[in-house]
Amino acid sequence: MMQLATRIAAVAALAALATGCATASTSTPAATGGASGTGAASASPPPSASASATPVPTTTTGPPLVAGQPACVGWPANATHSKLPASFEPVAVIRCVTDYQMIPGKGQWEVATLERADQGLAPLMTALRRHNQVRPAGTFCSDLVELPPQFVLIGKDGQAIRPALPVTGCGLVQGELLGALAALPWQKVSVRLVAKV
């Protein structure tokens, strides 16, 4: 019974990832596409700039691609990875989402989209402050590999933090966090065409 519950939780976590909290593999006909990657390019607005209804900058250039690092143009290079300080209050969250999209006139591409949300951050902060869960004795953990979501919190002073993520007893990102990320009102900031498929 416990093994079945663990497997269901693992499948739910993977489903949440596929809804946009991390790398996804979908094909959609979007003119602007999505982007993922690392670093910033001069053609895109800085992460602190507000997203607007204007067309999203799309580029094929950017910093060198590094395995395991976000490929998004505009990703804050100065982000520190740490536990969330108790006094930290974010004004925005930035994430990098990688997927596959059909680009009109260019075919199918792997794209990296930098997205920003600056409203409704309270549920995300609550989820980030949860404690890691302990694996109960005798609990079965599957061999599923999870790609954690790539996001950075931006503070009032401009400080960028890539927070430590609370995990389940099996080492997967907690579902409350994935749900809070998926529920944010994301706006596209930049799109990078990473590679033609």
PDB file of C-alpha atoms in Angstrom:
ATOM      1  CA  MET A   1       0.000   0.000   0.000  1.00  0.00           C
ATOM      2  CA  MET A   2       2.820   2.406   0.917  1.00  0.00           C
ATOM      3  CA  GLN A   3       4.639   1.544  -2.323  1.00  0.00           C
ATOM      4  CA  LEU A   4       1.549   2.381  -4.377  1.00  0.00           C
ATOM      5  CA  ALA A   5       1.162   5.746  -2.612  1.00  0.00           C
ATOM      6  CA  THR A   6       4.807   6.574  -3.270  1.00  0.00           C
ATOM      7  CA  ARG A   7       4.492   5.691  -6.938  1.00  0.00           C
ATOM      8  CA  ILE A   8       1.366   7.831  -7.272  1.00  0.00           C
ATOM      9  CA  ALA A   9       3.188  10.754  -5.640  1.00  0.00           C
ATOM     10  CA  ALA A  10       6.118  10.339  -8.049  1.00  0.00           C
ATOM     11  CA  VAL A  11       3.790  10.314 -11.063  1.00  0.00           C
ATOM     12  CA  ALA A  12       2.022  13.435  -9.732  1.00  0.00           C
ATOM     13  CA  ALA A  13       5.367  15.203  -9.365  1.00  0.00           C
ATOM     14  CA  LEU A  14       6.299  14.347 -12.936  1.00  0.00           C
ATOM     15  CA  ALA A  15       2.920  15.578 -14.158  1.00  0.00           C
ATOM     16  CA  ALA A  16       3.512  18.872 -12.392  1.00  0.00           C
ATOM     17  CA  LEU A  17       6.877  19.214 -14.108  1.00  0.00           C
ATOM     18  CA  ALA A  18       5.246  18.723 -17.477  1.00  0.00           C
ATOM     19  CA  THR A  19       2.850  21.613 -16.779  1.00  0.00           C
ATOM     20  CA  GLY A  20       5.597  24.173 -16.980  1.00  0.00           C
ATOM     21  CA  CYS A  21       7.561  24.073 -13.761  1.00  0.00           C
ATOM     22  CA  ALA A  22      10.670  22.728 -15.451  1.00  0.00           C
ATOM     23  CA  THR A  23      11.747  21.147 -18.676  1.00  0.00           C
ATOM     24  CA  ALA A  24       8.813  20.077 -20.803  1.00  0.00           C
ATOM     25  CA  SER A  25       8.587  18.257 -24.090  1.00  0.00           C
ATOM     26  CA  THR A  26       5.636  19.573 -26.039  1.00  0.00           C
ATOM     27  CA  SER A  27       4.938  20.823 -29.507  1.00  0.00           C
ATOM     28  CA  THR A  28       2.800  23.916 -29.858  1.00  0.00           C
ATOM     29  CA  PRO A  29       2.308  26.322 -32.751  1.00  0.00           C
ATOM     30  CA  ALA A  30       3.521  29.530 -31.140  1.00  0.00           C
ATOM     31  CA  ALA A  31       5.017  32.424 -33.031  1.00  0.00           C
ATOM     32  CA  THR A  32       7.049  33.572 -30.069  1.00  0.00           C
ATOM     33  CA  GLY A  33       8.087  30.134 -28.830  1.00  0.00           C
ATOM     34  CA  GLY A  34       9.530  29.431 -25.414  1.00  0.00           C
ATOM     35  CA  ALA A  35      13.074  29.687 -24.172  1.00  0.00           C
ATOM     36  CA  SER A  36      15.591  28.123 -21.828  1.00  0.00           C
ATOM     37  CA  GLY A  37      19.211  28.726 -21.336  1.00  0.00           C
ATOM     38  CA  THR A  38      21.881  30.515 -19.395  1.00  0.00           C
ATOM     39  CA  GLY A  39      23.110  34.007 -19.222  1.00  0.00           C
ATOM     40  CA  ALA A  40      22.027  37.284 -20.706  1.00  0.00           C
ATOM     41  CA  ALA A  41      22.298  38.939 -24.098  1.00  0.00           C
ATOM     42  CA  SER A  42      22.223  42.654 -24.782  1.00  0.00           C
ATOM     43  CA  ALA A  43      19.147  42.284 -27.033  1.00  0.00           C
ATOM     44  CA  SER A  44      16.858  41.263 -24.149  1.00  0.00           C
ATOM     45  CA  PRO A  45      15.562  43.339 -21.252  1.00  0.00           C
ATOM     46  CA  PRO A  46      17.135  42.732 -17.852  1.00  0.00           C
ATOM     47  CA  PRO A  47      15.233  40.421 -15.512  1.00  0.00           C
ATOM     48  CA  SER A  48      14.260  43.397 -13.384  1.00  0.00           C
ATOM     49  CA  ALA A  49      12.344  44.980 -16.255  1.00  0.00           C
ATOM     50  CA  SER A  50       8.616  44.420 -16.200  1.00  0.00           C
ATOM     51  CA  ALA A  51       7.177  42.154 -18.861  1.00  0.00           C
ATOM     52  CA  SER A  52       4.679  43.900 -21.118  1.00  0.00           C
ATOM     53  CA  ALA A  53       2.229  43.249 -23.918  1.00  0.00           C
ATOM     54  CA  THR A  54       4.868  44.117 -26.517  1.00  0.00           C
ATOM     55  CA  PRO A  55       6.364  41.299 -28.609  1.00  0.00           C
ATOM     56  CA  VAL A  56       8.785  39.080 -26.710  1.00  0.00           C
ATOM     57  CA  PRO A  57      12.402  39.417 -27.888  1.00  0.00           C
ATOM     58  CA  THR A  58      13.457  36.243 -29.694  1.00  0.00           C
ATOM     59  CA  THR A  59      17.081  35.420 -30.451  1.00  0.00           C
ATOM     60  CA  THR A  60      19.320  32.557 -31.545  1.00  0.00           C
ATOM     61  CA  THR A  61      22.328  33.998 -29.720  1.00  0.00           C
ATOM     62  CA  GLY A  62      23.265  34.144 -26.082  1.00  0.00           C
ATOM     63  CA  PRO A  63      25.949  33.035 -23.695  1.00  0.00           C
ATOM     64  CA  PRO A  64      27.579  29.641 -24.224  1.00  0.00           C
ATOM     65  CA  LEU A  65      25.359  26.688 -23.368  1.00  0.00           C
ATOM     66  CA  VAL A  66      26.525  24.838 -20.254  1.00  0.00           C
ATOM     67  CA  ALA A  67      25.073  21.451 -19.319  1.00  0.00           C
ATOM     68  CA  GLY A  68      22.845  21.711 -16.255  1.00  0.00           C
ATOM     69  CA  GLN A  69      22.644  25.514 -16.425  1.00  0.00           C
ATOM     70  CA  PRO A  70      19.649  27.551 -17.667  1.00  0.00           C
ATOM     71  CA  ALA A  71      19.935  28.521 -21.348  1.00  0.00           C
ATOM     72  CA  CYS A  72      17.610  31.533 -21.076  1.00  0.00           C
ATOM     73  CA  VAL A  73      18.701  34.940 -22.292  1.00  0.00           C
ATOM     74  CA  GLY A  74      18.519  37.341 -19.352  1.00  0.00           C
ATOM     75  CA  TRP A  75      19.113  34.720 -16.634  1.00  0.00           C
ATOM     76  CA  PRO A  76      20.663  36.502 -13.617  1.00  0.00           C
ATOM     77  CA  ALA A  77      24.312  35.452 -13.517  1.00  0.00           C
ATOM     78  CA  ASN A  78      24.765  36.766  -9.967  1.00  0.00           C
ATOM     79  CA  ALA A  79      22.167  34.458  -8.347  1.00  0.00           C
ATOM     80  CA  THR A  80      23.415  32.687  -5.230  1.00  0.00           C
ATOM     81  CA  HIS A  81      22.220  29.188  -4.267  1.00  0.00           C
ATOM     82  CA  SER A  82      21.243  29.114  -0.604  1.00  0.00           C
ATOM     83  CA  LYS A  83      18.561  28.496   1.981  1.00  0.00           C
ATOM     84  CA  LEU A  84      16.024  31.283   2.030  1.00  0.00           C
ATOM     85  CA  PRO A  85      16.891  33.905   4.689  1.00  0.00           C
ATOM     86  CA  ALA A  86      13.994  34.432   7.146  1.00  0.00           C
ATOM     87  CA  SER A  87      13.857  38.153   6.362  1.00  0.00           C
ATOM     88  CA  PHE A  88      13.951  37.756   2.562  1.00  0.00           C
ATOM     89  CA  GLU A  89      10.919  39.221   0.766  1.00  0.00           C
ATOM     90  CA  PRO A  90      10.878  38.748  -3.004  1.00  0.00           C
ATOM     91  CA  VAL A  91       9.351  41.231  -5.417  1.00  0.00           C
ATOM     92  CA  ALA A  92       9.557  38.833  -8.373  1.00  0.00           C
ATOM     93  CA  VAL A  93      10.422  35.297  -9.416  1.00  0.00           C
ATOM     94  CA  ILE A  94      12.126  34.424 -12.698  1.00  0.00           C
ATOM     95  CA  ARG A  95      12.168  30.973 -14.255  1.00  0.00           C
ATOM     96  CA  CYS A  96      13.689  29.347 -17.309  1.00  0.00           C
ATOM     97  CA  VAL A  97      11.498  26.831 -19.162  1.00  0.00           C
ATOM     98  CA  THR A  98      12.772  24.591 -21.956  1.00  0.00           C
ATOM     99  CA  ASP A  99      10.452  22.976 -24.487  1.00  0.00           C
ATOM    100  CA  TYR A 100       9.978  22.262 -28.186  1.00  0.00           C
ATOM    101  CA  GLN A 101       7.911  24.533 -30.411  1.00  0.00           C
ATOM    102  CA  MET A 102       7.060  25.051 -34.053  1.00  0.00           C
ATOM    103  CA  ILE A 103       8.359  28.465 -35.125  1.00  0.00           C
ATOM    104  CA  PRO A 104       6.565  29.823 -38.225  1.00  0.00           C
ATOM    105  CA  GLY A 105       8.904  29.763 -41.217  1.00  0.00           C
ATOM    106  CA  LYS A 106      11.712  28.126 -39.221  1.00  0.00           C
ATOM    107  CA  GLY A 107      10.421  24.668 -38.284  1.00  0.00           C
ATOM    108  CA  GLN A 108      10.598  22.918 -34.921  1.00  0.00           C
ATOM    109  CA  TRP A 109      13.084  24.226 -32.373  1.00  0.00           C
ATOM    110  CA  GLU A 110      14.189  23.520 -28.845  1.00  0.00           C
ATOM    111  CA  VAL A 111      13.513  26.851 -27.145  1.00  0.00           C
ATOM    112  CA  ALA A 112      14.363  28.413 -23.788  1.00  0.00           C
ATOM    113  CA  THR A 113      11.846  30.933 -22.397  1.00  0.00           C
ATOM    114  CA  LEU A 114      12.619  33.351 -19.587  1.00  0.00           C
ATOM    115  CA  GLU A 115       9.425  34.088 -17.644  1.00  0.00           C
ATOM    116  CA  ARG A 116       8.702  36.501 -14.793  1.00  0.00           C
ATOM    117  CA  ALA A 117       5.964  36.724 -12.159  1.00  0.00           C
ATOM    118  CA  ASP A 118       5.676  39.605  -9.711  1.00  0.00           C
ATOM    119  CA  GLN A 119       2.254  38.984  -8.144  1.00  0.00           C
ATOM    120  CA  GLY A 120       0.780  36.329  -5.873  1.00  0.00           C
ATOM    121  CA  LEU A 121       4.134  35.156  -4.479  1.00  0.00           C
ATOM    122  CA  ALA A 122       2.878  34.332  -0.949  1.00  0.00           C
ATOM    123  CA  PRO A 123       1.933  30.660  -1.673  1.00  0.00           C
ATOM    124  CA  LEU A 124       5.341  30.103  -3.281  1.00  0.00           C
ATOM    125  CA  MET A 125       7.126  31.559  -0.257  1.00  0.00           C
ATOM    126  CA  THR A 126       5.068  29.371   2.076  1.00  0.00           C
ATOM    127  CA  ALA A 127       5.965  26.278   0.036  1.00  0.00           C
ATOM    128  CA  LEU A 128       9.665  27.216  -0.044  1.00  0.00           C
ATOM    129  CA  ARG A 129       9.776  27.526   3.755  1.00  0.00           C
ATOM    130  CA  ARG A 130       8.500  23.972   4.289  1.00  0.00           C
ATOM    131  CA  HIS A 131      10.884  21.471   5.866  1.00  0.00           C
ATOM    132  CA  ASN A 132      12.321  18.503   4.013  1.00  0.00           C
ATOM    133  CA  GLN A 133      10.322  15.362   4.654  1.00  0.00           C
ATOM    134  CA  VAL A 134      11.886  12.281   6.238  1.00  0.00           C
ATOM    135  CA  ARG A 135      11.634   8.946   4.472  1.00  0.00           C
ATOM    136  CA  PRO A 136       9.678   6.564   6.706  1.00  0.00           C
ATOM    137  CA  ALA A 137      11.298   3.188   7.325  1.00  0.00           C
ATOM    138  CA  GLY A 138      10.222   0.621   4.758  1.00  0.00           C
ATOM    139  CA  THR A 139       9.125   3.220   2.183  1.00  0.00           C
ATOM    140  CA  PHE A 140       9.875   2.323  -1.428  1.00  0.00           C
ATOM    141  CA  CYS A 141      11.333   5.106  -3.582  1.00  0.00           C
ATOM    142  CA  SER A 142      11.272   4.696  -7.350  1.00  0.00           C
ATOM    143  CA  ASP A 143      14.274   5.233  -9.603  1.00  0.00           C
ATOM    144  CA  LEU A 144      12.612   8.200 -11.318  1.00  0.00           C
ATOM    145  CA  VAL A 145      14.926  11.105 -12.043  1.00  0.00           C
ATOM    146  CA  GLU A 146      13.438  14.563 -11.578  1.00  0.00           C
ATOM    147  CA  LEU A 147      14.674  17.745 -13.198  1.00  0.00           C
ATOM    148  CA  PRO A 148      14.066  20.426 -10.557  1.00  0.00           C
ATOM    149  CA  PRO A 149      12.516  23.704 -11.701  1.00  0.00           C
ATOM    150  CA  GLN A 150      14.997  26.454 -12.552  1.00  0.00           C
ATOM    151  CA  PHE A 151      13.938  29.690 -10.888  1.00  0.00           C
ATOM    152  CA  VAL A 152      15.386  32.650  -9.025  1.00  0.00           C
ATOM    153  CA  LEU A 153      13.792  34.968  -6.463  1.00  0.00           C
ATOM    154  CA  ILE A 154      14.550  38.675  -6.807  1.00  0.00           C
ATOM    155  CA  GLY A 155      14.538  40.739  -3.606  1.00  0.00           C
ATOM    156  CA  LYS A 156      13.661  44.401  -3.074  1.00  0.00           C
ATOM    157  CA  ASP A 157      17.373  45.257  -3.106  1.00  0.00           C
ATOM    158  CA  GLY A 158      17.966  43.362  -6.371  1.00  0.00           C
ATOM    159  CA  GLN A 159      19.508  40.350  -4.617  1.00  0.00           C
ATOM    160  CA  ALA A 160      18.950  37.179  -6.663  1.00  0.00           C
ATOM    161  CA  ILE A 161      18.586  33.881  -4.779  1.00  0.00           C
ATOM    162  CA  ARG A 162      18.243  30.409  -6.267  1.00  0.00           C
ATOM    163  CA  PRO A 163      16.613  28.833  -3.215  1.00  0.00           C
ATOM    164  CA  ALA A 164      17.173  25.355  -1.844  1.00  0.00           C
ATOM    165  CA  LEU A 165      14.024  23.355  -2.611  1.00  0.00           C
ATOM    166  CA  PRO A 166      12.176  21.311   0.028  1.00  0.00           C
ATOM    167  CA  VAL A 167      12.026  17.647  -0.916  1.00  0.00           C
ATOM    168  CA  THR A 168       9.982  14.567  -0.087  1.00  0.00           C
ATOM    169  CA  GLY A 169      11.355  11.580   1.787  1.00  0.00           C
ATOM    170  CA  CYS A 170      12.382  10.175  -1.594  1.00  0.00           C
ATOM    171  CA  GLY A 171      14.303  13.299  -2.595  1.00  0.00           C
ATOM    172  CA  LEU A 172      11.735  14.690  -5.058  1.00  0.00           C
ATOM    173  CA  VAL A 173      10.670  18.339  -5.014  1.00  0.00           C
ATOM    174  CA  GLN A 174       7.557  18.687  -2.849  1.00  0.00           C
ATOM    175  CA  GLY A 175       4.285  18.898  -4.758  1.00  0.00           C
ATOM    176  CA  GLU A 176       3.168  22.025  -2.863  1.00  0.00           C
ATOM    177  CA  LEU A 177       6.137  23.902  -4.321  1.00  0.00           C
ATOM    178  CA  LEU A 178       5.509  22.664  -7.863  1.00  0.00           C
ATOM    179  CA  GLY A 179       1.845  23.613  -7.578  1.00  0.00           C
ATOM    180  CA  ALA A 180       2.663  27.107  -6.266  1.00  0.00           C
ATOM    181  CA  LEU A 181       5.073  27.685  -9.167  1.00  0.00           C
ATOM    182  CA  ALA A 182       2.559  26.484 -11.767  1.00  0.00           C
ATOM    183  CA  ALA A 183      -0.149  28.799 -10.355  1.00  0.00           C
ATOM    184  CA  LEU A 184       1.867  32.033 -10.727  1.00  0.00           C
ATOM    185  CA  PRO A 185       0.842  34.575 -13.418  1.00  0.00           C
ATOM    186  CA  TRP A 186       3.890  34.090 -15.641  1.00  0.00           C
ATOM    187  CA  GLN A 187       4.786  36.581 -18.391  1.00  0.00           C
ATOM    188  CA  LYS A 188       7.354  35.885 -21.104  1.00  0.00           C
ATOM    189  CA  VAL A 189      10.438  38.105 -21.019  1.00  0.00           C
ATOM    190  CA  SER A 190      12.695  36.551 -23.681  1.00  0.00           C
ATOM    191  CA  VAL A 191      12.841  33.542 -25.989  1.00  0.00           C
ATOM    192  CA  ARG A 192      16.010  31.825 -27.168  1.00  0.00           C
ATOM    193  CA  LEU A 193      15.992  29.422 -30.095  1.00  0.00           C
ATOM    194  CA  VAL A 194      18.509  26.906 -28.772  1.00  0.00           C
ATOM    195  CA  ALA A 195      18.663  24.272 -31.518  1.00  0.00           C
ATOM    196  CA  LYS A 196      16.710  23.250 -34.611  1.00  0.00           C
ATOM    197  CA  VAL A 197      15.157  19.813 -34.169  1.00  0.00           C
TER     198      VAL A 197
END
